[in-house]
C-alpha atoms as an extended CHARMM CRD file, in Angstrom:
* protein
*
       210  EXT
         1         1  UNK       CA              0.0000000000        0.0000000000        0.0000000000  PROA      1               0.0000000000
         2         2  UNK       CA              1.8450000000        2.7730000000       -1.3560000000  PROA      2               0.0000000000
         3         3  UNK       CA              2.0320000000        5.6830000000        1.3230000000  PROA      3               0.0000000000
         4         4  UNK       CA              3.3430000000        9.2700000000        1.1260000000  PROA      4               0.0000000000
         5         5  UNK       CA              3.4850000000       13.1690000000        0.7530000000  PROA      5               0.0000000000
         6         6  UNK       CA              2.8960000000       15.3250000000       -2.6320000000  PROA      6               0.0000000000
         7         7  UNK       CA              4.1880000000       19.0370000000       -2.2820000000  PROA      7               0.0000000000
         8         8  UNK       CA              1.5140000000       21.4920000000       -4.3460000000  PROA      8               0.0000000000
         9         9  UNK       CA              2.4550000000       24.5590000000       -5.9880000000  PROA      9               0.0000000000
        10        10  UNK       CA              0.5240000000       27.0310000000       -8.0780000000  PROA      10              0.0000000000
        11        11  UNK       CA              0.7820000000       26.4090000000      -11.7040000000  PROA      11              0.0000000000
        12        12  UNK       CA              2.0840000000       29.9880000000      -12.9620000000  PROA      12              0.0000000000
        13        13  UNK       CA              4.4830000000       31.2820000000       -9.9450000000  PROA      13              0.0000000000
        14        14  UNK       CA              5.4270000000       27.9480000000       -8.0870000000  PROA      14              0.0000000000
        15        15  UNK       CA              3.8540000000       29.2990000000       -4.9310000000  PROA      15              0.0000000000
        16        16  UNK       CA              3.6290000000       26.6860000000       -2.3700000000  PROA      16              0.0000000000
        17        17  UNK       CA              0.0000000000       25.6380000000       -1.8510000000  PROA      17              0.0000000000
        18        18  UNK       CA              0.2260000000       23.1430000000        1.2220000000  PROA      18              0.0000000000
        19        19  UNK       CA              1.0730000000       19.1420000000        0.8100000000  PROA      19              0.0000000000
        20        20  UNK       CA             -1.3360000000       16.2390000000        0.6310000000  PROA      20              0.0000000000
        21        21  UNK       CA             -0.9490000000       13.1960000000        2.7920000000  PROA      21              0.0000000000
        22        22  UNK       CA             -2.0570000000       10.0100000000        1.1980000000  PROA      22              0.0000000000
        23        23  UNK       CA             -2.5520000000        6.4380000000        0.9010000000  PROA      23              0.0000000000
        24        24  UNK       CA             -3.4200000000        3.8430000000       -1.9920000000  PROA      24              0.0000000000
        25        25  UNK       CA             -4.0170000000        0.6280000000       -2.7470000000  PROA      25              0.0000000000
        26        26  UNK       CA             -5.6310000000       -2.0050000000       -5.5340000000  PROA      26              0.0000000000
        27        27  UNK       CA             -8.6110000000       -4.6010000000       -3.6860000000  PROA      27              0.0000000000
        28        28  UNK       CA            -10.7820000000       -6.3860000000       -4.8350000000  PROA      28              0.0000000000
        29        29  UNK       CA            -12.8260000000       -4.3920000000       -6.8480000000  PROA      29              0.0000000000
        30        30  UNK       CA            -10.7170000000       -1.8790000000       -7.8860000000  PROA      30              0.0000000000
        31        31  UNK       CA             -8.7980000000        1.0060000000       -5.9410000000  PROA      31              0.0000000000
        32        32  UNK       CA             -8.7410000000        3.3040000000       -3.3720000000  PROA      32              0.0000000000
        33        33  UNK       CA             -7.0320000000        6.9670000000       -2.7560000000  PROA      33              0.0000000000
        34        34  UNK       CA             -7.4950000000        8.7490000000        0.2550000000  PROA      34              0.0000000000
        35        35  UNK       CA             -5.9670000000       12.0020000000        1.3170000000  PROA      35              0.0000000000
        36        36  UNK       CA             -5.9550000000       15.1070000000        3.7740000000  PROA      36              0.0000000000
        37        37  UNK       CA             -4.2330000000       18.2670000000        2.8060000000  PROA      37              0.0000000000
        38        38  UNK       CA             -2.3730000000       20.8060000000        4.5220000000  PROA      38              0.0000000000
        39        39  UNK       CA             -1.6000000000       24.3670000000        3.7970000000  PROA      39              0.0000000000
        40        40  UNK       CA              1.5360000000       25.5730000000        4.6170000000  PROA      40              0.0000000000
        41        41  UNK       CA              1.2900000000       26.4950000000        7.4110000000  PROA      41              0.0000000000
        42        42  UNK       CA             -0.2880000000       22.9710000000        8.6710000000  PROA      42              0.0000000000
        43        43  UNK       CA             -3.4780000000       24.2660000000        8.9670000000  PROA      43              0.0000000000
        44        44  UNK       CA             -5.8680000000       21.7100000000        7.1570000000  PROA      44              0.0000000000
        45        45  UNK       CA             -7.5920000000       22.1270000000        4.2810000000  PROA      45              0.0000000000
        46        46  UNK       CA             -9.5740000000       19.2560000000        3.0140000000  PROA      46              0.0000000000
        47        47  UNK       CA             -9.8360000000       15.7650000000        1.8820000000  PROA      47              0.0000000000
        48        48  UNK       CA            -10.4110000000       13.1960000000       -1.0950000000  PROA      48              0.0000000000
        49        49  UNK       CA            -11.5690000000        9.5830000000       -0.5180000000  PROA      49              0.0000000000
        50        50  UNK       CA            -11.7610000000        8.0040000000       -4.1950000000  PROA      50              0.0000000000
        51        51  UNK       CA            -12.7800000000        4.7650000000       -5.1820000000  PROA      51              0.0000000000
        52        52  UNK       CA            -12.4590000000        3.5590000000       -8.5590000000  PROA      52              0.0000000000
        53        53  UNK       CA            -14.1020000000       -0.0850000000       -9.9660000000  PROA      53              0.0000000000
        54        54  UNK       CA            -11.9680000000       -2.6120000000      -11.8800000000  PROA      54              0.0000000000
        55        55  UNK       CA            -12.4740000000       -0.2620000000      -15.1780000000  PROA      55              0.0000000000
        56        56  UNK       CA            -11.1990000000        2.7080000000      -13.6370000000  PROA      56              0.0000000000
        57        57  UNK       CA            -14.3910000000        4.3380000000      -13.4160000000  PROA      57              0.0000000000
        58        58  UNK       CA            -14.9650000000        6.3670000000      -10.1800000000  PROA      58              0.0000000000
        59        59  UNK       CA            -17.6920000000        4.0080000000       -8.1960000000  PROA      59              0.0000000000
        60        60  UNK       CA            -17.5910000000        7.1200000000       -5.2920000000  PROA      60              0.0000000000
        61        61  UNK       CA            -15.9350000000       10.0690000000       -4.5590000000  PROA      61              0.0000000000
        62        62  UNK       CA            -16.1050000000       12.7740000000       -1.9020000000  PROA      62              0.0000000000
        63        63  UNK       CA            -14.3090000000       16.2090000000       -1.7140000000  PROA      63              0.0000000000
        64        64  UNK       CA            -13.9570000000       18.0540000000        1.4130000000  PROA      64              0.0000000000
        65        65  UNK       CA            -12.3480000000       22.0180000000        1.2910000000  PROA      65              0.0000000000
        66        66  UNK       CA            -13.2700000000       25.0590000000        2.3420000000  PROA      66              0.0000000000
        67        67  UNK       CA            -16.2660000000       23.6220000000        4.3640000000  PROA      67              0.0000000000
        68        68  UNK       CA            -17.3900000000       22.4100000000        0.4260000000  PROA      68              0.0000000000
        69        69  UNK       CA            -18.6940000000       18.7720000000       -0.0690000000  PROA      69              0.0000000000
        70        70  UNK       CA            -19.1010000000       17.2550000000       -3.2140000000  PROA      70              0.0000000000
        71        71  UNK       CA            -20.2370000000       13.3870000000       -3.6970000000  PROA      71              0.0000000000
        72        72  UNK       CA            -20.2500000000       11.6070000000       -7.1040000000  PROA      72              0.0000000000
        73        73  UNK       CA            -19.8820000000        8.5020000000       -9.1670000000  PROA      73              0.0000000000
        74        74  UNK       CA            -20.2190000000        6.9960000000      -12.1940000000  PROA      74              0.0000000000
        75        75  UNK       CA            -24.0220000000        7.2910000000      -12.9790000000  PROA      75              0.0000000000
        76        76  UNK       CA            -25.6500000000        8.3380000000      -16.7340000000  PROA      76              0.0000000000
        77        77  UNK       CA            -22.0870000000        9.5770000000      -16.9780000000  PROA      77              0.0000000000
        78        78  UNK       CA            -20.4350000000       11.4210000000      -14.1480000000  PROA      78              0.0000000000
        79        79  UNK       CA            -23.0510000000       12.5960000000      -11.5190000000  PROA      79              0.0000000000
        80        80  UNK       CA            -22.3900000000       14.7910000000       -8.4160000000  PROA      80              0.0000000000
        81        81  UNK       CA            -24.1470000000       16.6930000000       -5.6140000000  PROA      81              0.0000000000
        82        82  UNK       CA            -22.6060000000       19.8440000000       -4.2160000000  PROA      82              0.0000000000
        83        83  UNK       CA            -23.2260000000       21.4970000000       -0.9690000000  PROA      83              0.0000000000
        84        84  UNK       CA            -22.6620000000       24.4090000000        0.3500000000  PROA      84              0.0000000000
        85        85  UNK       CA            -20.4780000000       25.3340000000        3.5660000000  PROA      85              0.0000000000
        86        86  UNK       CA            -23.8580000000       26.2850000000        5.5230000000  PROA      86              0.0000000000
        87        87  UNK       CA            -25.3180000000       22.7700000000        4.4460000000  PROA      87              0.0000000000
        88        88  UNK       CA            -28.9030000000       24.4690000000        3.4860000000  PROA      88              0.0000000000
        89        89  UNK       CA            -28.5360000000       24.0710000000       -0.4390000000  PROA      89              0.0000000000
        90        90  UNK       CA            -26.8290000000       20.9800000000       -2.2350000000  PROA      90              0.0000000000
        91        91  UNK       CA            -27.1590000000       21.5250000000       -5.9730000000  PROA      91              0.0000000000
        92        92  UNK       CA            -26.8140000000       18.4420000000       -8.5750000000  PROA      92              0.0000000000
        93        93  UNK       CA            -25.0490000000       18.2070000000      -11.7700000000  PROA      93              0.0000000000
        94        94  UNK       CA            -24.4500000000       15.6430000000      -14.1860000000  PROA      94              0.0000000000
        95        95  UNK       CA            -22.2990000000       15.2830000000      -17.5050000000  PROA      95              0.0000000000
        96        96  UNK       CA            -21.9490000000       12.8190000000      -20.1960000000  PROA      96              0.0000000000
        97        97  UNK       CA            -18.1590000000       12.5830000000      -19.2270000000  PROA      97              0.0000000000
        98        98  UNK       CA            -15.9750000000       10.0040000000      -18.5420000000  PROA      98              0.0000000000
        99        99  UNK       CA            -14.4230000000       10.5550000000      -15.2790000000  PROA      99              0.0000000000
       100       100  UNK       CA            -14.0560000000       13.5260000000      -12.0900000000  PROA      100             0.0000000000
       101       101  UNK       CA            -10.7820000000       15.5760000000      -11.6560000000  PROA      101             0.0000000000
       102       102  UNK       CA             -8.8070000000       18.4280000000       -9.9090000000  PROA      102             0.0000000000
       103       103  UNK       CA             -6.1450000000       19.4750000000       -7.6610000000  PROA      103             0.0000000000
       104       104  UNK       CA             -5.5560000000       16.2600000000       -6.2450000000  PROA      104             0.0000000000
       105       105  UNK       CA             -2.5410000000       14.0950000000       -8.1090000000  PROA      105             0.0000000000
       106       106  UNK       CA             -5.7370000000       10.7960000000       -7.3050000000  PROA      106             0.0000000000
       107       107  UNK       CA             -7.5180000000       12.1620000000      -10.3180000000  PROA      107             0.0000000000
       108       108  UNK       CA             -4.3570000000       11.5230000000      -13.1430000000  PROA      108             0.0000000000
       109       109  UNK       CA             -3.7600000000        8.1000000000      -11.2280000000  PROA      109             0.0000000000
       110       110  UNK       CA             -7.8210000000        7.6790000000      -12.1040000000  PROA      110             0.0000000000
       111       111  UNK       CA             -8.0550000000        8.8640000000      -15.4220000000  PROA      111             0.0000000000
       112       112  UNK       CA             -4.4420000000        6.4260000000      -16.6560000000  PROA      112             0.0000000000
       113       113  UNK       CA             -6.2180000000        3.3130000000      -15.1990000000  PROA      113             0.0000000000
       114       114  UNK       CA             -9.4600000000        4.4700000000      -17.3390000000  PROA      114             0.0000000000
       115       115  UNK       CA             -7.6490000000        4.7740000000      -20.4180000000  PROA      115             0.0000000000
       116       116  UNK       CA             -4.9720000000        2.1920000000      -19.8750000000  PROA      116             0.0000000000
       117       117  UNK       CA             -3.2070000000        3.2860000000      -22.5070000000  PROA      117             0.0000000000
       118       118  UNK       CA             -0.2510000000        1.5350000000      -24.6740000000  PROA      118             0.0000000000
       119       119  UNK       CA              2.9300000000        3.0950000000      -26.3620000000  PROA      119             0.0000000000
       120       120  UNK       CA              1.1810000000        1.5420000000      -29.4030000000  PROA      120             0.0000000000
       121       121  UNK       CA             -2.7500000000        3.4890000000      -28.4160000000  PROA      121             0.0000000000
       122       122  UNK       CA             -3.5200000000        6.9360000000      -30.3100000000  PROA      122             0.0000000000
       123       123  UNK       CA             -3.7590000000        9.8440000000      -28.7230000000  PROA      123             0.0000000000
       124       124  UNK       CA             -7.4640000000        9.4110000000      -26.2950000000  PROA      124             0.0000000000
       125       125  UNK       CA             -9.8620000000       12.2270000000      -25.8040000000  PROA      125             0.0000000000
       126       126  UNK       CA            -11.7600000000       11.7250000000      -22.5340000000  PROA      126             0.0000000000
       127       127  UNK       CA            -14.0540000000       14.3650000000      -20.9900000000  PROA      127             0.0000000000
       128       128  UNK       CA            -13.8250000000       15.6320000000      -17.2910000000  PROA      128             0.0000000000
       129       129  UNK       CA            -15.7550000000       17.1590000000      -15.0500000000  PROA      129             0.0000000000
       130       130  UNK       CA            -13.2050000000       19.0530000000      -12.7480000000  PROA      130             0.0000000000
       131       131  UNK       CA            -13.3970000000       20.6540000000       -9.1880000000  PROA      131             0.0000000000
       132       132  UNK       CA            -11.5040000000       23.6820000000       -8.4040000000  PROA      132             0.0000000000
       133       133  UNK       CA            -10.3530000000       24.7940000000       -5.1710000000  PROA      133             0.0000000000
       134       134  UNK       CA            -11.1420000000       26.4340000000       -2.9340000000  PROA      134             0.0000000000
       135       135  UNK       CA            -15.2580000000       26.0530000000       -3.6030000000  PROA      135             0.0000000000
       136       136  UNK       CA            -14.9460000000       23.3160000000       -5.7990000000  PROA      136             0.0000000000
       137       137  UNK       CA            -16.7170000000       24.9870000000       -8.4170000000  PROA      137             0.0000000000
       138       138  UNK       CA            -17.6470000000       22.0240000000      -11.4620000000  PROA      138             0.0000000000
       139       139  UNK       CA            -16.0440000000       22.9930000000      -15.2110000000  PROA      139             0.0000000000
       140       140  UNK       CA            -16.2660000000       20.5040000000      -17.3770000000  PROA      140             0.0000000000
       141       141  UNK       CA            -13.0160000000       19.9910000000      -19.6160000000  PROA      141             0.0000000000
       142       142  UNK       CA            -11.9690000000       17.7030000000      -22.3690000000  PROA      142             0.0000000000
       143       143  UNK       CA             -8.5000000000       16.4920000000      -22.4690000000  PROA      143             0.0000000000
       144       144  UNK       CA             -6.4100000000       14.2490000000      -24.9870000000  PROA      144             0.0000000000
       145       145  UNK       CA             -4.0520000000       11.4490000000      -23.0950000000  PROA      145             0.0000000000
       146       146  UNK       CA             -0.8800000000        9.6910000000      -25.0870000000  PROA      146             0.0000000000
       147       147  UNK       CA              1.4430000000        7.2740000000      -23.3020000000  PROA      147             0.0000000000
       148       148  UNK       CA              4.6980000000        8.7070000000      -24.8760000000  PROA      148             0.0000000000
       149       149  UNK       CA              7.3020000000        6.6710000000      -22.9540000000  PROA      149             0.0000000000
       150       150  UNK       CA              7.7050000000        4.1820000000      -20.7320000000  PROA      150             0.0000000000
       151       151  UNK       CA             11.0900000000        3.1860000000      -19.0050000000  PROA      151             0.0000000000
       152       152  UNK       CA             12.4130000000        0.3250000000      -16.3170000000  PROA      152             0.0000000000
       153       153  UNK       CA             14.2670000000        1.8730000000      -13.8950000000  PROA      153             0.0000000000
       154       154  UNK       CA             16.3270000000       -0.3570000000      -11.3520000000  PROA      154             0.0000000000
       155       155  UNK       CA             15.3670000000       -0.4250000000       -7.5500000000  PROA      155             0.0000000000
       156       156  UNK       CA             16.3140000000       -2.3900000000       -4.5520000000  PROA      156             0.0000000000
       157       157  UNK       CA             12.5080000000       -3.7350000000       -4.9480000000  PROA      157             0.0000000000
       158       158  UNK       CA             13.2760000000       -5.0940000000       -8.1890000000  PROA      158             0.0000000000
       159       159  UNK       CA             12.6890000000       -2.5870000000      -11.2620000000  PROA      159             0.0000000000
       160       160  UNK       CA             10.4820000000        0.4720000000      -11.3700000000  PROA      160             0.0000000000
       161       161  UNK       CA              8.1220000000        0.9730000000      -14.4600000000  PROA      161             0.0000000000
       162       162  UNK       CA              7.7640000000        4.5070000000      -15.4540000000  PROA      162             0.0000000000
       163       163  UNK       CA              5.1500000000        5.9470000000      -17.5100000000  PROA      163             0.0000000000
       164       164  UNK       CA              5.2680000000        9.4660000000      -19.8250000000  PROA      164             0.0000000000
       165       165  UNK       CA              1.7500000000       10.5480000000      -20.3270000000  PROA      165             0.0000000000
       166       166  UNK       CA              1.8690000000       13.6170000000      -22.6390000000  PROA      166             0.0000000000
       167       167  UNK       CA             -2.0050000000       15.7480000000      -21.0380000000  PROA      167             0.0000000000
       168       168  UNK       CA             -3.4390000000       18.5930000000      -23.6060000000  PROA      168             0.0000000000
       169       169  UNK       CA             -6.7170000000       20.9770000000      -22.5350000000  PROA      169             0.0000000000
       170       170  UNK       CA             -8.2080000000       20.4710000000      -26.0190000000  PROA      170             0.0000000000
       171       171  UNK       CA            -10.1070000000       24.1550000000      -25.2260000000  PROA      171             0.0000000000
       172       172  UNK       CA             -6.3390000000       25.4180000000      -25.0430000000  PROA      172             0.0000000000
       173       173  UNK       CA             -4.0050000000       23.3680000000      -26.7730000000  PROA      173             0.0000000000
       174       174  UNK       CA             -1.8560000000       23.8860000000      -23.8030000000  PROA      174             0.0000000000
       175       175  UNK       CA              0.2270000000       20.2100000000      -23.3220000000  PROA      175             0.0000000000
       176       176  UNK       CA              1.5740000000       19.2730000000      -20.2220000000  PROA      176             0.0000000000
       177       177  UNK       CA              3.6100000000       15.8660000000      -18.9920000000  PROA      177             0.0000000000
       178       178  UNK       CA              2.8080000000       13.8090000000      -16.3290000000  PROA      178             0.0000000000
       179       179  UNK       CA              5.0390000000       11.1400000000      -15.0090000000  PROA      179             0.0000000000
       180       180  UNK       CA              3.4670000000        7.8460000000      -13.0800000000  PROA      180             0.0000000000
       181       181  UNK       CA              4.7100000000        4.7160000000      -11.4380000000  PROA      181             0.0000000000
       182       182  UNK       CA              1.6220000000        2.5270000000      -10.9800000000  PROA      182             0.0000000000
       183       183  UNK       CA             -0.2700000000        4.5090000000       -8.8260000000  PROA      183             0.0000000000
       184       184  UNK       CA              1.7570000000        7.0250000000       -7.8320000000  PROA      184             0.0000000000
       185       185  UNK       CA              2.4420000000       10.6260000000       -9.5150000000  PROA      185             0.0000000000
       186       186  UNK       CA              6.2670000000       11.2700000000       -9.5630000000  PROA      186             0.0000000000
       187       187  UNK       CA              5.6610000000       14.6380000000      -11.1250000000  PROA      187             0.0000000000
       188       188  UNK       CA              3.2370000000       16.7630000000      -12.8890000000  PROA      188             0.0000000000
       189       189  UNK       CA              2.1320000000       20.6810000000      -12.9470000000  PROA      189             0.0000000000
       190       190  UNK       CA              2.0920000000       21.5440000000       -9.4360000000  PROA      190             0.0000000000
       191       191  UNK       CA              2.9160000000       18.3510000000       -8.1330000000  PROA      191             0.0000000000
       192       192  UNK       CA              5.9460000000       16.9270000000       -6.8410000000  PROA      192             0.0000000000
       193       193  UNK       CA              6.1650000000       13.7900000000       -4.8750000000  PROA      193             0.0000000000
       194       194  UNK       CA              8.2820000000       14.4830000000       -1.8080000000  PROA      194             0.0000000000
       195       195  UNK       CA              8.1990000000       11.0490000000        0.1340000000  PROA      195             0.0000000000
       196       196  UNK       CA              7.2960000000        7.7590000000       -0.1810000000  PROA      196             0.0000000000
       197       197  UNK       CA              7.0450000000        4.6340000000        2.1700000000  PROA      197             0.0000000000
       198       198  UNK       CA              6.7680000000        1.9820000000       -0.1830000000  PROA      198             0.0000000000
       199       199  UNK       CA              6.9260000000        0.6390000000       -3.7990000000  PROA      199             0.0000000000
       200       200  UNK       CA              3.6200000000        1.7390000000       -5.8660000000  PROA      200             0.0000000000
       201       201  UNK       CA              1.2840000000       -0.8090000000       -6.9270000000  PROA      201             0.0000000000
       202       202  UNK       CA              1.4480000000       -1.7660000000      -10.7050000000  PROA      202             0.0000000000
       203       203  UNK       CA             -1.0000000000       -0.7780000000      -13.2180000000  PROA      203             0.0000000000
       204       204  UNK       CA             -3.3470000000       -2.4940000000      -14.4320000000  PROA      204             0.0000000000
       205       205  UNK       CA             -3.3050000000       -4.4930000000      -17.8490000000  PROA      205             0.0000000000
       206       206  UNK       CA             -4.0030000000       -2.9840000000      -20.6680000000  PROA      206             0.0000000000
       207       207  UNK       CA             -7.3730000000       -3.3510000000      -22.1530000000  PROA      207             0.0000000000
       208       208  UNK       CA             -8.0590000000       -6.3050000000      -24.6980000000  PROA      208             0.0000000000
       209       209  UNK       CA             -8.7460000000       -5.2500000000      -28.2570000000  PROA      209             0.0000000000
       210       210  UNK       CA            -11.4150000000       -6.9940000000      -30.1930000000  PROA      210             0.0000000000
């Protein structure tokens, strides 16, 4: 059960933003992120607890920050409900999309075991429905994924598998590389793993073509 620390940083200055505190792990049915986050100066500032199936689509997810809630899954789409920090309104929203995203690095980890791509796949549009902090305010997005490279490094656990994934905002065009190991994010925009207790799980197998 990989176990560790991601520093966050603002996208366009580097500011520090606070660090999130996680665990992971494949079971049964799937797997399972869950995090707290800190700002920096230690004060807390919310939670994700994300559950994916054994297609990588997100069977529950909850969002704490800013005394904002949000709750979805994988239903006609991506569904959510969204309350506010008196608890008096919760508004609903759905999308056909594929899968949820945001600050936290659990959502690239998500959205690679959805696609499961190859070095040999084409480049894979997939539609999000993102949460930004500190409200987490809903924007839907569509993205294009590529697995660009993929490298064995050696480790004292035997060697260490990691993935390129080349990310572009098709709204944008603005590209962006993220680099994985299983289910851990060794570095992307505004994330920066900064410890780790043990080896990350390996991804899952690529889908089957017909």
């Amino acid at each position: 059960m990989p176990r560790g620390r991601y520093s966050l940083h603002d996208l366009h200055d580097h500011t520090p933003l606070g660090e999130e505190h996680f665990h992971c792990a494949p079971g049964p049915s799937g797997w399972r992120y869950v995090s707290q986050t800190t700002a920096p100066s230690g004060a807390h500032l919310g939670s994700v607890d994300l559950a994916l199936d054994e297609l990588g689509r997100p069977i529950r997810l909850e969002l704490h920050a800013a005394s904002w809630q949000v709750r979805g899954a994988a239903l006609d789409g991506v569904t959510w409900v969204r309350t506010d920090p008196t608890g008096a309104h919760a508004t609903e929203g759905n999308v056909r999309g594929h899968t949820f995203s945001g600050t936290s690095p659990a959502f690239l980890v998500a959205t690679s075991r959805l696609l499961r791509l190859t070095l040999d796949s084409p480049e894979t549009r997939v539609r999000v429905v993102t949460f930004t902090d500190p409200v987490l305010a809903p924007r839907t997005v569509d993205q294009s994924w590529a697995l660009v490279n993929s490298e064995a490094h050696a480790t004292d656990n035997g060697p260490l598998i990691v993935d390129e994934y080349q990310v572009s905002a098709l709204d944008t065009g603005e590209r962006h590389t993220v680099h994985m190991a299983g289910d851990v994010v060794l570095a992307a925009p505004g994330i920066e793993l900064e410890h780790l207790e043990s080896p990350p799980s390996p991804s899952p197998a690529p889908r089957e073509t017909e």
